[in-house]
Amino acid sequence: MKRVLTAVILIPLVLLLVFKGPFWLITLAAAAVAILAAWEYLVLADASGAKTPRIVVLCAVAALFACIFFRPEYATPLLGCLTFAMFIVCTFRSPLPRVLPDTAYSVFGLLYIGLSLTTIPLLSAQENGSSLLVFLFFVVWTGDVVALYVGRAFGRRKLAPSISPNKTWEGSAGSVLGSLLITLLLIFLAGVFARHNFDWLAYPGSIFRWLGLAVLLNVAAQVGDLIESAIKRGAGVKDSGALLPGHGGVLDRIDALLLAAPVLWYAQLAQQSF
């Protein structure tokens, strides 16, 4: 029940932000989520044996989002500067045997969470940004829900037992199917809205392109889920936190997006290049 209630509250808020929120608010919201998730990640990293400079990493994440808002063209050089800055901090802060591990954990956190989630405001700034974000969220959410119930009902063969014992190949296949069905529904709704002169959703081009993207995002989301499960299992914890009732921590809730969002962003860039 807690899981359902949390979803009932959060999903309308996310959709309201997607359709009505200005770019600065979407960037701020994504940055806030990234900072919360990064904090949970750093706790997991420290439980795995590191001693990361948490405040430095969180400031680096915030700086990356500030750059995306003000001067996105400088994001790559800034990322390089932040990486070396964290290396310098760890060099003078950590015991010598831990300099490299602490730096690696810190830099990975910046890439894994900070860089990944900057693609959310970047996607929102596209011409059909709201539609892209709706597509991203619903493909990931639907795939996650369908995987859960199909896995419980029909799951027999384990997908990755050493990482996540409850995940099955049957649930994974159901997840892909769920993402394809929600994509068809979104395209159908976009057509209905267009016929009534509403521009809330727009998915131009071939339907097969969007179905292909849905499969790509679903696979990325499932891999993202497994990656976070591996991190938690390595740290010896069940959830990354307890901020969201029924869902665990923020990182638990966005783990699939951390790979799916960049995949959609780079797919958009690739399309624009041809």
XYZ file of N, CA and C in Angstrom:
822
model
N 0.826 -1.206 0.000
C 0.000 0.000 0.000
C 0.865 1.262 0.000
N 1.955 1.232 0.801
C 2.847 2.395 0.825
C 3.430 2.660 -0.559
N 3.780 1.584 -1.269
C 4.351 1.720 -2.612
C 3.359 2.379 -3.558
N 2.092 1.961 -3.491
C 1.052 2.523 -4.351
C 0.804 3.992 -4.028
N 0.689 4.304 -2.736
C 0.416 5.682 -2.321
C 1.547 6.620 -2.740
N 2.784 6.158 -2.590
C 3.925 6.982 -3.009
C 3.867 7.262 -4.501
N 3.538 6.224 -5.291
C 3.436 6.396 -6.746
C 2.291 7.333 -7.109
N 1.162 7.221 -6.415
C -0.006 8.067 -6.690
C 0.320 9.538 -6.452
N 1.172 9.801 -5.482
C 1.554 11.185 -5.185
C 2.619 11.691 -6.151
N 3.633 10.872 -6.409
C 4.783 11.331 -7.179
C 4.515 11.448 -8.675
N 3.775 10.496 -9.250
C 3.585 10.510 -10.703
C 2.870 11.771 -11.187
N 1.747 12.212 -10.562
C 1.130 13.468 -11.013
C 2.058 14.669 -10.853
N 2.872 14.685 -9.793
C 3.811 15.793 -9.604
C 4.851 15.823 -10.716
N 5.342 14.642 -11.094
C 6.328 14.564 -12.178
C 5.711 15.027 -13.497
N 4.489 14.577 -13.793
C 3.834 14.967 -15.046
C 3.526 16.465 -15.070
N 3.128 17.013 -13.934
C 2.881 18.458 -13.856
C 4.162 19.226 -14.144
N 5.271 18.753 -13.595
C 6.556 19.401 -13.837
C 6.955 19.286 -15.303
N 6.730 18.119 -15.898
C 7.105 17.891 -17.297
C 6.339 18.819 -18.233
N 5.033 18.972 -18.002
C 4.205 19.741 -18.933
C 4.163 21.238 -18.624
N 4.282 21.594 -17.358
C 4.110 23.000 -16.981
C 5.371 23.663 -16.444
N 6.348 22.853 -16.049
C 7.536 23.419 -15.411
C 8.456 24.111 -16.403
N 8.960 25.305 -16.075
C 9.960 25.952 -16.927
C 11.291 25.209 -16.842
N 12.199 25.526 -17.747
C 13.477 24.813 -17.826
C 14.255 24.913 -16.520
N 14.231 26.091 -15.884
C 15.009 26.254 -14.654
C 14.474 25.355 -13.535
N 13.137 25.169 -13.494
C 12.556 24.348 -12.442
C 12.831 22.870 -12.691
N 12.765 22.448 -13.959
C 13.088 21.060 -14.285
C 14.550 20.776 -13.953
N 15.431 21.719 -14.283
C 16.852 21.554 -13.960
C 17.060 21.484 -12.455
N 16.384 22.355 -11.717
C 16.515 22.367 -10.257
C 15.992 21.068 -9.650
N 14.854 20.591 -10.144
C 14.283 19.346 -9.626
C 15.200 18.161 -9.920
N 15.727 18.100 -11.149
C 16.644 17.016 -11.501
C 17.913 17.080 -10.652
N 18.401 18.295 -10.405
C 19.599 18.457 -9.572
C 19.333 17.996 -8.142
N 18.155 18.325 -7.607
C 17.812 17.911 -6.242
C 17.752 16.393 -6.135
N 17.126 15.757 -7.122
C 17.054 14.292 -7.137
C 18.459 13.703 -7.248
N 19.283 14.299 -8.104
C 20.648 13.800 -8.294
C 21.460 13.911 -7.007
N 21.312 15.005 -6.299
C 22.071 15.191 -5.056
C 21.624 14.191 -3.993
N 20.323 13.968 -3.874
C 19.826 12.978 -2.918
C 20.316 11.574 -3.281
N 20.224 11.238 -4.565
C 20.671 9.914 -5.007
C 22.178 9.761 -4.842
N 22.922 10.838 -5.118
C 24.376 10.791 -4.967
C 24.771 10.574 -3.512
N 24.051 11.213 -2.601
C 24.332 11.004 -1.182
C 24.136 9.531 -0.805
N 23.037 8.928 -1.275
C 22.790 7.510 -0.993
C 23.874 6.635 -1.617
N 24.289 6.979 -2.831
C 25.365 6.233 -3.483
C 26.655 6.321 -2.678
N 26.973 7.503 -2.176
C 28.214 7.686 -1.418
C 28.187 6.906 -0.105
N 27.005 6.795 0.503
C 26.867 5.962 1.701
C 27.165 4.505 1.345
N 26.631 4.046 0.199
C 26.913 2.683 -0.259
C 28.400 2.509 -0.559
N 29.012 3.523 -1.163
C 30.433 3.452 -1.485
C 31.270 3.324 -0.215
N 30.923 4.104 0.790
C 31.665 4.040 2.053
C 31.450 2.704 2.754
N 30.230 2.123 2.598
C 29.966 0.805 3.174
C 30.767 -0.280 2.465
N 31.216 0.028 1.246
C 32.017 -0.930 0.482
C 33.509 -0.785 0.752
N 33.881 0.163 1.635
C 35.283 0.296 2.015
C 35.937 1.603 1.657
N 35.220 2.496 0.961
C 35.800 3.786 0.599
C 35.568 4.813 1.711
N 36.170 5.956 1.550
C 35.917 7.099 2.432
C 35.883 8.332 1.539
N 34.763 8.488 0.842
C 34.651 9.518 -0.183
C 34.466 10.913 0.421
N 34.956 11.940 -0.248
C 34.695 13.319 0.174
C 33.278 13.729 -0.245
N 32.298 13.402 0.562
C 30.899 13.508 0.153
C 30.507 14.930 -0.261
N 30.871 15.902 0.533
C 30.475 17.285 0.227
C 31.084 17.737 -1.097
N 32.326 17.349 -1.346
C 32.986 17.712 -2.605
C 32.249 17.103 -3.788
N 31.869 15.832 -3.654
C 31.151 15.158 -4.752
C 29.791 15.810 -4.986
N 29.074 16.116 -3.909
C 27.759 16.745 -4.062
C 27.887 18.130 -4.695
N 28.925 18.880 -4.321
C 29.155 20.192 -4.943
C 29.479 20.037 -6.423
N 30.207 18.976 -6.774
C 30.532 18.724 -8.182
C 29.270 18.418 -8.980
N 28.366 17.626 -8.384
C 27.091 17.326 -9.042
C 26.296 18.616 -9.263
N 26.224 19.465 -8.238
C 25.497 20.734 -8.347
C 26.131 21.629 -9.409
N 27.459 21.652 -9.471
C 28.157 22.481 -10.463
C 27.846 22.015 -11.879
N 27.744 20.705 -12.054
C 27.439 20.161 -13.382
C 26.046 20.600 -13.842
N 25.075 20.590 -12.938
C 23.725 21.035 -13.303
C 23.687 22.542 -13.552
N 24.444 23.301 -12.770
C 24.511 24.748 -13.000
C 25.074 25.033 -14.386
N 26.070 24.261 -14.790
C 26.658 24.429 -16.122
C 25.647 24.082 -17.211
N 24.887 23.013 -16.993
C 23.869 22.614 -17.966
C 22.834 23.723 -18.134
N 22.519 24.422 -17.044
C 21.514 25.485 -17.122
C 22.073 26.739 -17.802
N 23.267 27.147 -17.410
C 23.800 28.419 -17.904
C 24.589 28.276 -19.198
N 25.496 27.301 -19.272
C 26.344 27.138 -20.455
C 26.557 25.655 -20.750
N 25.568 24.988 -21.305
C 25.683 23.540 -21.533
C 26.842 23.149 -22.441
N 27.303 24.061 -23.292
C 28.406 23.719 -24.190
C 29.721 23.509 -23.446
N 29.774 23.948 -22.184
C 30.994 23.778 -21.393
C 30.923 22.581 -20.454
N 29.907 21.747 -20.595
C 29.721 20.630 -19.669
C 30.885 19.640 -19.732
N 31.372 19.337 -20.924
C 32.460 18.362 -21.044
C 33.759 18.853 -20.409
N 34.234 20.081 -20.736
C 35.446 20.544 -20.048
C 35.262 20.683 -18.543
N 34.072 21.094 -18.105
C 33.837 21.186 -16.666
C 33.931 19.813 -16.018
N 33.381 18.805 -16.684
C 33.444 17.444 -16.151
C 34.896 17.014 -15.970
N 35.744 17.335 -16.929
C 37.163 17.026 -16.803
C 37.798 17.745 -15.625
N 37.481 19.016 -15.459
C 38.030 19.797 -14.339
C 37.573 19.233 -12.995
N 36.300 18.869 -12.903
C 35.774 18.320 -11.653
C 36.424 16.981 -11.327
N 36.679 16.181 -12.355
C 37.336 14.894 -12.146
C 38.717 15.081 -11.540
N 39.505 15.997 -12.120
C 40.842 16.248 -11.584
C 40.787 16.902 -10.208
N 39.771 17.740 -9.993
C 39.623 18.364 -8.677
C 39.387 17.313 -7.597
N 38.537 16.330 -7.883
C 38.287 15.274 -6.905
C 39.515 14.397 -6.703
N 40.285 14.194 -7.765
C 41.538 13.433 -7.639
C 42.509 14.163 -6.708
N 42.610 15.481 -6.866
C 43.496 16.276 -6.017
C 43.039 16.230 -4.561
N 41.721 16.388 -4.341
C 41.189 16.338 -2.976
C 41.503 15.001 -2.318
N 41.250 13.909 -3.039
C 41.501 12.584 -2.471
C 42.995 12.344 -2.246
N 43.839 12.924 -3.104
C 45.283 12.755 -2.952
C 45.767 13.304 -1.613
N 45.247 14.461 -1.223
C 45.702 15.099 0.012
C 44.832 14.756 1.220
N 43.700 14.098 0.976
C 42.768 13.814 2.066
C 42.828 12.371 2.532
N 42.995 11.450 1.595
C 42.899 10.031 1.912
C 44.269 9.434 2.232
N 44.303 8.371 3.037
C 45.550 7.622 3.214
C 46.028 7.098 1.857
N 47.322 6.983 1.683
C 47.884 6.628 0.375
C 47.276 5.374 -0.248
N 47.057 4.298 0.508
C 46.472 3.108 -0.131
C 45.050 3.309 -0.623
N 44.403 4.408 -0.153
C 43.003 4.601 -0.507
C 42.797 5.769 -1.465
N 43.864 6.410 -1.901
C 43.720 7.567 -2.800
C 42.996 7.179 -4.079
N 43.467 6.133 -4.731
C 42.857 5.723 -6.008
C 41.441 5.196 -5.828
N 41.180 4.289 -4.852
C 39.791 3.839 -4.665
C 38.831 4.974 -4.327
N 39.225 5.883 -3.448
C 38.337 6.982 -3.084
C 38.046 7.876 -4.285
N 39.091 8.115 -5.088
C 38.885 8.923 -6.305
C 37.957 8.203 -7.275
N 38.169 6.907 -7.448
C 37.346 6.136 -8.392
C 35.882 6.137 -7.977
N 35.612 5.894 -6.697
C 34.232 5.920 -6.206
C 33.613 7.303 -6.418
N 34.382 8.355 -6.146
C 33.859 9.721 -6.246
C 33.549 10.102 -7.688
N 34.506 9.825 -8.573
C 34.314 10.175 -9.989
C 33.178 9.364 -10.589
N 33.112 8.077 -10.237
C 32.025 7.256 -10.764
C 30.674 7.789 -10.312
N 30.577 8.255 -9.067
C 29.317 8.831 -8.591
C 28.906 10.040 -9.405
N 29.885 10.886 -9.753
C 29.591 12.063 -10.570
C 29.086 11.660 -11.950
N 29.706 10.638 -12.534
C 29.297 10.181 -13.863
C 27.981 9.415 -13.815
N 27.914 8.474 -12.897
C 26.780 7.550 -12.791
C 25.477 8.272 -12.490
N 25.541 9.276 -11.621
C 24.317 9.965 -11.211
C 24.249 11.385 -11.773
N 25.318 12.167 -11.564
C 25.295 13.558 -12.015
C 25.161 13.702 -13.516
N 26.120 13.129 -14.239
C 26.103 13.258 -15.697
C 24.859 12.612 -16.295
N 24.461 11.464 -15.769
C 23.282 10.769 -16.310
C 22.028 11.614 -16.205
N 21.800 12.218 -15.045
C 20.557 12.957 -14.828
C 20.557 14.350 -15.464
N 21.724 14.849 -15.886
C 21.702 16.121 -16.623
C 20.991 15.970 -17.954
N 20.838 14.726 -18.436
C 20.127 14.528 -19.701
C 18.630 14.793 -19.555
N 18.105 14.803 -18.326
C 16.678 15.094 -18.143
C 16.356 16.533 -18.554
N 17.031 17.558 -17.997
C 16.751 18.911 -18.496
C 17.142 19.111 -19.957
N 18.194 18.418 -20.408
C 18.577 18.539 -21.818
C 17.474 18.003 -22.731
N 16.862 16.895 -22.342
C 15.743 16.356 -23.125
C 14.549 17.303 -23.088
N 14.300 17.901 -21.925
C 13.145 18.806 -21.790
C 13.290 20.029 -22.675
N 14.528 20.406 -22.990
C 14.769 21.598 -23.806
C 14.609 21.338 -25.299
N 14.412 20.072 -25.681
C 14.197 19.754 -27.089
C 12.834 20.279 -27.558
N 12.652 20.309 -28.870
C 11.414 20.860 -29.442
C 10.180 20.136 -28.914
N 10.237 18.825 -28.796
C 9.132 18.033 -28.236
C 9.560 17.438 -26.897
N 10.184 18.278 -26.075
C 10.771 17.811 -24.826
C 9.793 17.142 -23.883
N 8.605 17.712 -23.735
C 7.611 17.116 -22.834
C 7.235 15.719 -23.294
N 7.046 15.551 -24.592
C 6.691 14.229 -25.133
C 7.826 13.233 -24.930
N 9.063 13.690 -25.094
C 10.208 12.807 -24.899
C 10.297 12.326 -23.453
N 10.075 13.240 -22.508
C 10.150 12.855 -21.104
C 9.005 11.922 -20.719
N 7.811 12.193 -21.242
C 6.685 11.291 -20.983
C 6.999 9.907 -21.541
N 7.525 9.866 -22.741
C 7.918 8.595 -23.358
C 8.946 7.871 -22.489
N 9.970 8.584 -22.055
C 11.015 7.996 -21.220
C 10.448 7.433 -19.924
N 9.698 8.263 -19.203
C 9.194 7.845 -17.897
C 8.221 6.675 -18.008
N 7.307 6.749 -18.957
C 6.287 5.705 -19.048
C 6.856 4.385 -19.567
N 7.816 4.448 -20.472
C 8.465 3.223 -20.932
C 9.182 2.539 -19.769
N 9.889 3.329 -18.960
C 10.626 2.769 -17.822
C 9.672 2.286 -16.735
N 8.707 3.126 -16.362
C 7.777 2.760 -15.284
C 6.948 1.538 -15.652
N 6.404 1.530 -16.864
C 5.561 0.403 -17.271
C 6.361 -0.886 -17.321
N 7.559 -0.800 -17.892
C 8.404 -1.980 -17.935
C 8.701 -2.516 -16.551
N 8.944 -1.633 -15.604
C 9.246 -2.039 -14.222
C 8.044 -2.728 -13.574
N 6.848 -2.154 -13.746
C 5.643 -2.714 -13.133
C 5.296 -4.067 -13.748
N 5.347 -4.148 -15.075
C 5.007 -5.407 -15.747
C 6.011 -6.499 -15.380
N 7.283 -6.144 -15.297
C 8.302 -7.127 -14.915
C 8.014 -7.702 -13.537
N 7.579 -6.840 -12.619
C 7.290 -7.281 -11.256
C 6.175 -8.327 -11.238
N 5.056 -8.020 -11.907
C 3.897 -8.907 -11.826
C 4.050 -10.151 -12.710
N 4.648 -9.987 -13.889
C 4.878 -11.158 -14.738
C 5.897 -12.085 -14.081
N 6.924 -11.494 -13.479
C 7.922 -12.309 -12.792
C 7.337 -13.098 -11.635
N 6.443 -12.447 -10.874
C 5.804 -13.143 -9.754
C 4.887 -14.265 -10.222
N 4.192 -14.026 -11.320
C 3.199 -14.999 -11.782
C 3.817 -16.126 -12.601
N 4.797 -15.801 -13.444
C 5.295 -16.790 -14.404
C 6.803 -17.031 -14.319
N 7.489 -16.282 -13.465
C 8.944 -16.377 -13.417
C 9.451 -17.741 -12.998
N 10.320 -18.319 -13.797
C 10.914 -19.613 -13.493
C 12.449 -19.570 -13.609
N 12.938 -18.983 -14.697
C 14.376 -18.973 -14.961
C 14.990 -17.665 -14.468
N 16.009 -17.770 -13.635
C 16.634 -16.609 -13.027
C 17.438 -15.821 -14.075
N 17.301 -14.497 -14.017
C 18.003 -13.638 -14.965
C 19.453 -13.420 -14.547
N 19.659 -13.020 -13.301
C 21.011 -12.772 -12.779
C 20.995 -13.098 -11.293
N 20.988 -14.379 -10.955
C 20.779 -14.793 -9.562
C 21.806 -14.252 -8.578
N 23.040 -14.054 -9.022
C 24.057 -13.558 -8.103
C 23.894 -12.069 -7.800
N 23.178 -11.356 -8.670
C 22.988 -9.915 -8.487
C 21.616 -9.611 -7.907
N 20.571 -10.181 -8.533
C 19.199 -9.937 -8.094
C 18.405 -11.240 -8.210
N 18.342 -12.018 -7.132
C 17.748 -13.366 -7.198
C 16.289 -13.402 -7.614
N 15.548 -12.308 -7.443
C 14.123 -12.321 -7.749
C 13.809 -12.037 -9.216
N 14.777 -11.557 -9.972
C 14.523 -11.215 -11.371
C 14.613 -12.465 -12.242
N 13.675 -12.562 -13.187
C 13.620 -13.724 -14.068
C 13.595 -13.299 -15.531
N 13.932 -14.260 -16.402
C 13.857 -13.992 -17.837
C 12.418 -13.733 -18.272
N 11.469 -14.417 -17.635
C 10.058 -14.208 -17.981
C 9.633 -12.774 -17.626
N 10.055 -12.301 -16.452
C 9.753 -10.934 -16.063
C 10.417 -9.931 -16.978
N 11.638 -10.236 -17.408
C 12.362 -9.351 -18.331
C 11.645 -9.248 -19.672
N 11.189 -10.392 -20.193
C 10.455 -10.386 -21.463
C 9.139 -9.634 -21.319
N 8.458 -9.841 -20.187
C 7.220 -9.105 -19.937
C 7.468 -7.607 -19.862
N 8.599 -7.219 -19.302
C 8.959 -5.804 -19.213
C 9.078 -5.171 -20.601
N 9.762 -5.869 -21.510
C 9.896 -5.371 -22.886
C 8.533 -5.223 -23.537
N 7.686 -6.233 -23.359
C 6.345 -6.189 -23.946
C 5.542 -5.022 -23.372
N 5.637 -4.803 -22.064
C 4.928 -3.689 -21.445
C 5.377 -2.351 -22.003
N 6.676 -2.190 -22.219
C 7.194 -0.944 -22.784
C 6.707 -0.734 -24.216
N 6.615 -1.812 -24.979
C 6.105 -1.700 -26.351
C 4.626 -1.308 -26.352
N 3.855 -1.891 -25.459
C 2.414 -1.586 -25.409
C 2.170 -0.142 -24.984
N 2.921 0.348 -24.002
C 2.716 1.728 -23.558
C 3.150 2.700 -24.648
N 4.161 2.311 -25.436
C 4.582 3.159 -26.554
C 3.466 3.273 -27.589
N 2.838 2.144 -27.912
C 1.712 2.179 -28.853
C 0.578 3.042 -28.312
N 0.325 2.949 -27.017
C -0.733 3.755 -26.408
C -0.396 5.239 -26.476
N 0.858 5.600 -26.204
C 1.260 7.010 -26.269
C 1.134 7.553 -27.690
N 1.539 6.759 -28.678
C 1.419 7.199 -30.074
C -0.051 7.370 -30.451
N -0.891 6.442 -29.994
C -2.326 6.543 -30.247
C -2.900 7.807 -29.608
N -2.550 8.071 -28.358
C -3.047 9.271 -27.669
C -2.559 10.538 -28.356
N -1.312 10.534 -28.827
C -0.788 11.708 -29.534
C -1.613 11.987 -30.782
N -2.015 10.923 -31.492
C -2.857 11.095 -32.673
C -4.233 11.631 -32.325
N -4.815 11.132 -31.230
C -6.123 11.619 -30.783
C -6.040 13.086 -30.413
N -5.012 13.452 -29.659
C -4.847 14.846 -29.255
C -4.658 15.754 -30.469
N -3.881 15.294 -31.447
C -3.620 16.101 -32.638
C -4.903 16.360 -33.418
N -5.769 15.352 -33.485
C -7.032 15.524 -34.207
C -7.950 16.520 -33.508
N -7.746 16.736 -32.224
C -8.550 17.703 -31.482
C -7.767 18.990 -31.194
N -6.685 19.184 -31.963
C -5.870 20.407 -31.892
C -5.210 20.629 -30.529
N -4.837 19.525 -29.874
C -4.042 19.608 -28.651
C -2.622 19.132 -28.970
N -1.640 19.885 -28.535
C -0.249 19.520 -28.827
C 0.469 18.970 -27.597
N -0.263 18.274 -26.742
C 0.327 17.759 -25.504
C 1.375 16.689 -25.766
N 1.131 15.839 -26.756
C 2.065 14.777 -27.095
C 2.335 14.796 -28.594
N 3.574 14.503 -28.977
C 3.922 14.462 -30.396
C 5.050 13.441 -30.585
N 4.788 12.455 -31.430
C 5.796 11.434 -31.731
C 5.902 11.290 -33.240
N 6.568 12.248 -33.872
C 6.647 12.249 -35.338
C 7.556 11.138 -35.853
N 7.395 10.848 -37.118
C 8.240 9.832 -37.741
C 7.604 8.456 -37.694
N 8.405 7.481 -38.034
C 7.923 6.108 -38.129
C 7.591 5.537 -36.758
N 6.501 4.789 -36.709
C 6.117 4.115 -35.467
C 7.180 3.088 -35.075
N 7.860 2.524 -36.084
C 8.878 1.512 -35.788
C 10.100 2.130 -35.107
N 10.349 3.400 -35.400
C 11.456 4.076 -34.696
C 11.169 4.164 -33.215
N 9.947 4.537 -32.869
C 9.596 4.685 -31.453
C 9.534 3.329 -30.753
N 9.080 2.310 -31.462
C 9.071 0.971 -30.878
C 10.498 0.469 -30.657
N 11.369 0.755 -31.620
C 12.769 0.384 -31.450
C 13.406 1.111 -30.279
N 13.089 2.395 -30.148
C 13.590 3.169 -29.007
C 13.066 2.606 -27.686
N 11.809 2.182 -27.695
C 11.216 1.623 -26.474
C 11.973 0.378 -26.029
N 12.310 -0.485 -26.977
C 13.081 -1.683 -26.640
C 14.458 -1.293 -26.104
N 15.095 -0.342 -26.773
C 16.425 0.115 -26.356
C 16.391 0.693 -24.942
N 15.402 1.536 -24.675
C 15.282 2.135 -23.343
C 14.956 1.085 -22.294
N 14.105 0.130 -22.647
C 13.752 -0.914 -21.692
C 14.967 -1.744 -21.302
N 15.762 -2.130 -22.298
C 16.969 -2.909 -22.002
C 17.928 -2.095 -21.135
N 18.098 -0.810 -21.478
C 18.965 0.055 -20.673
C 18.445 0.174 -19.249
N 17.127 0.305 -19.096
C 16.523 0.416 -17.771
C 16.755 -0.841 -16.948
N 16.585 -2.007 -17.575
C 16.800 -3.254 -16.849
C 18.264 -3.422 -16.442
N 19.176 -3.041 -17.309
C 20.597 -3.096 -16.961
C 20.902 -2.119 -15.831
N 20.284 -0.919 -15.899
C 20.479 0.057 -14.832
C 20.009 -0.450 -13.489
N 18.892 -1.147 -13.504
C 18.369 -1.758 -12.276
C 19.353 -2.787 -11.722
N 19.900 -3.612 -12.597
C 20.849 -4.643 -12.167
C 22.149 -4.027 -11.647
N 22.589 -2.942 -12.268
C 23.815 -2.278 -11.807
C 23.647 -1.786 -10.378
N 22.514 -1.146 -10.100
C 22.310 -0.650 -8.733
C 22.167 -1.799 -7.746
N 21.531 -2.890 -8.179
C 21.424 -4.071 -7.318
C 22.806 -4.628 -6.982
N 23.698 -4.629 -7.971
C 25.062 -5.111 -7.733
C 25.792 -4.217 -6.733
N 25.594 -2.898 -6.852
C 26.225 -1.965 -5.911
C 25.717 -2.204 -4.499
N 24.389 -2.364 -4.351
C 23.813 -2.602 -3.024
C 24.272 -3.938 -2.456
N 24.300 -4.968 -3.288
C 24.714 -6.286 -2.804
C 26.178 -6.242 -2.376
N 26.993 -5.510 -3.104
C 28.392 -5.374 -2.722
C 28.558 -4.645 -1.402
N 27.631 -3.707 -1.119
C 27.679 -2.964 0.135
C 26.964 -3.681 1.266
N 26.258 -4.775 0.930
C 25.573 -5.562 1.949
C 24.303 -4.942 2.472
N 23.571 -4.193 1.611
C 22.316 -3.568 2.040
C 21.200 -3.957 1.071
N 19.968 -3.845 1.555
C 18.808 -4.185 0.727
C 18.320 -2.988 -0.076
N 18.240 -1.818 0.561
C 17.792 -0.588 -0.090
C 18.855 0.486 0.058
N 18.874 1.431 -0.892
C 19.845 2.524 -0.812
C 19.470 3.536 0.251
N 18.200 3.541 0.669
C 17.732 4.484 1.680
C 16.297 4.169 2.043
N 15.663 5.104 2.758
C 14.275 4.879 3.186
C 13.439 6.136 3.009
N 13.863 7.012 2.087
C 13.181 8.290 1.926
C 11.793 8.137 1.322
N 11.627 7.161 0.412
C 10.347 6.969 -0.283
C 9.666 5.721 0.264
N 8.585 5.861 1.008
C 7.907 4.702 1.607
C 7.496 3.672 0.556
N 7.883 2.435 0.779
C 7.544 1.356 -0.144
C 8.481 1.230 -1.326
N 9.343 2.239 -1.536
C 10.254 2.223 -2.678
C 11.721 2.213 -2.265
N 11.996 2.347 -0.975
C 13.385 2.433 -0.539
C 13.900 3.849 -0.660
N 15.086 3.990 -1.219
C 15.689 5.309 -1.369
C 15.441 5.919 -2.736
N 15.939 7.137 -2.913
C 15.822 7.820 -4.202
C 16.570 7.044 -5.278
N 17.761 6.564 -4.948
C 18.549 5.810 -5.921
C 17.828 4.540 -6.361
N 17.114 3.907 -5.427
C 16.318 2.720 -5.785
C 15.250 3.067 -6.819
N 14.698 4.255 -6.720
C 13.591 4.641 -7.587
C 14.062 5.084 -8.969
N 15.279 5.621 -9.068
C 15.726 6.183 -10.351
C 16.805 5.334 -11.014
N 17.131 4.165 -10.438
C 18.244 3.381 -10.977
C 18.073 3.070 -12.463
N 16.857 2.759 -12.883
C 16.625 2.441 -14.297
C 16.812 3.675 -15.181
N 16.414 4.838 -14.686
C 16.548 6.070 -15.461
C 18.001 6.460 -15.688
N 18.876 6.029 -14.795
C 20.272 6.446 -14.884
C 20.955 5.943 -16.147
N 20.441 4.877 -16.739
C 20.940 4.432 -18.040
C 19.972 4.780 -19.159
N 18.666 4.709 -18.878
C 17.680 4.933 -19.934
C 17.688 6.381 -20.421
N 17.802 7.348 -19.504
C 17.774 8.762 -19.903
C 18.943 9.122 -20.820
N 20.187 8.745 -20.483
C 21.280 9.027 -21.425
C 21.112 8.330 -22.774
N 20.574 7.111 -22.752
C 20.369 6.391 -24.020
C 19.413 7.169 -24.922
N 18.319 7.693 -24.350
C 17.378 8.472 -25.149
C 18.023 9.764 -25.640
N 18.807 10.408 -24.787
C 19.469 11.660 -25.180
C 20.440 11.425 -26.340
N 21.255 10.387 -26.241
C 22.214 10.112 -27.306
C 21.519 9.612 -28.567
N 20.391 8.944 -28.415
C 19.613 8.553 -29.598
C 19.092 9.795 -30.320
N 18.669 10.799 -29.549
C 18.218 12.063 -30.156
C 19.365 12.759 -30.871
N 20.526 12.778 -30.245
C 21.683 13.397 -30.878
C 22.058 12.681 -32.163
N 21.991 11.347 -32.127
C 22.326 10.571 -33.326
C 21.347 10.854 -34.456
N 20.072 10.975 -34.122
C 19.058 11.268 -35.145
C 19.288 12.636 -35.772
N 19.656 13.626 -34.943
C 19.879 14.966 -35.442
C 21.140 15.077 -36.306
N 22.030 14.089 -36.157
C 23.291 14.121 -36.903
C 23.145 13.559 -38.310
N 22.016 12.864 -38.562
C 21.833 12.241 -39.866
C 20.657 12.859 -40.611
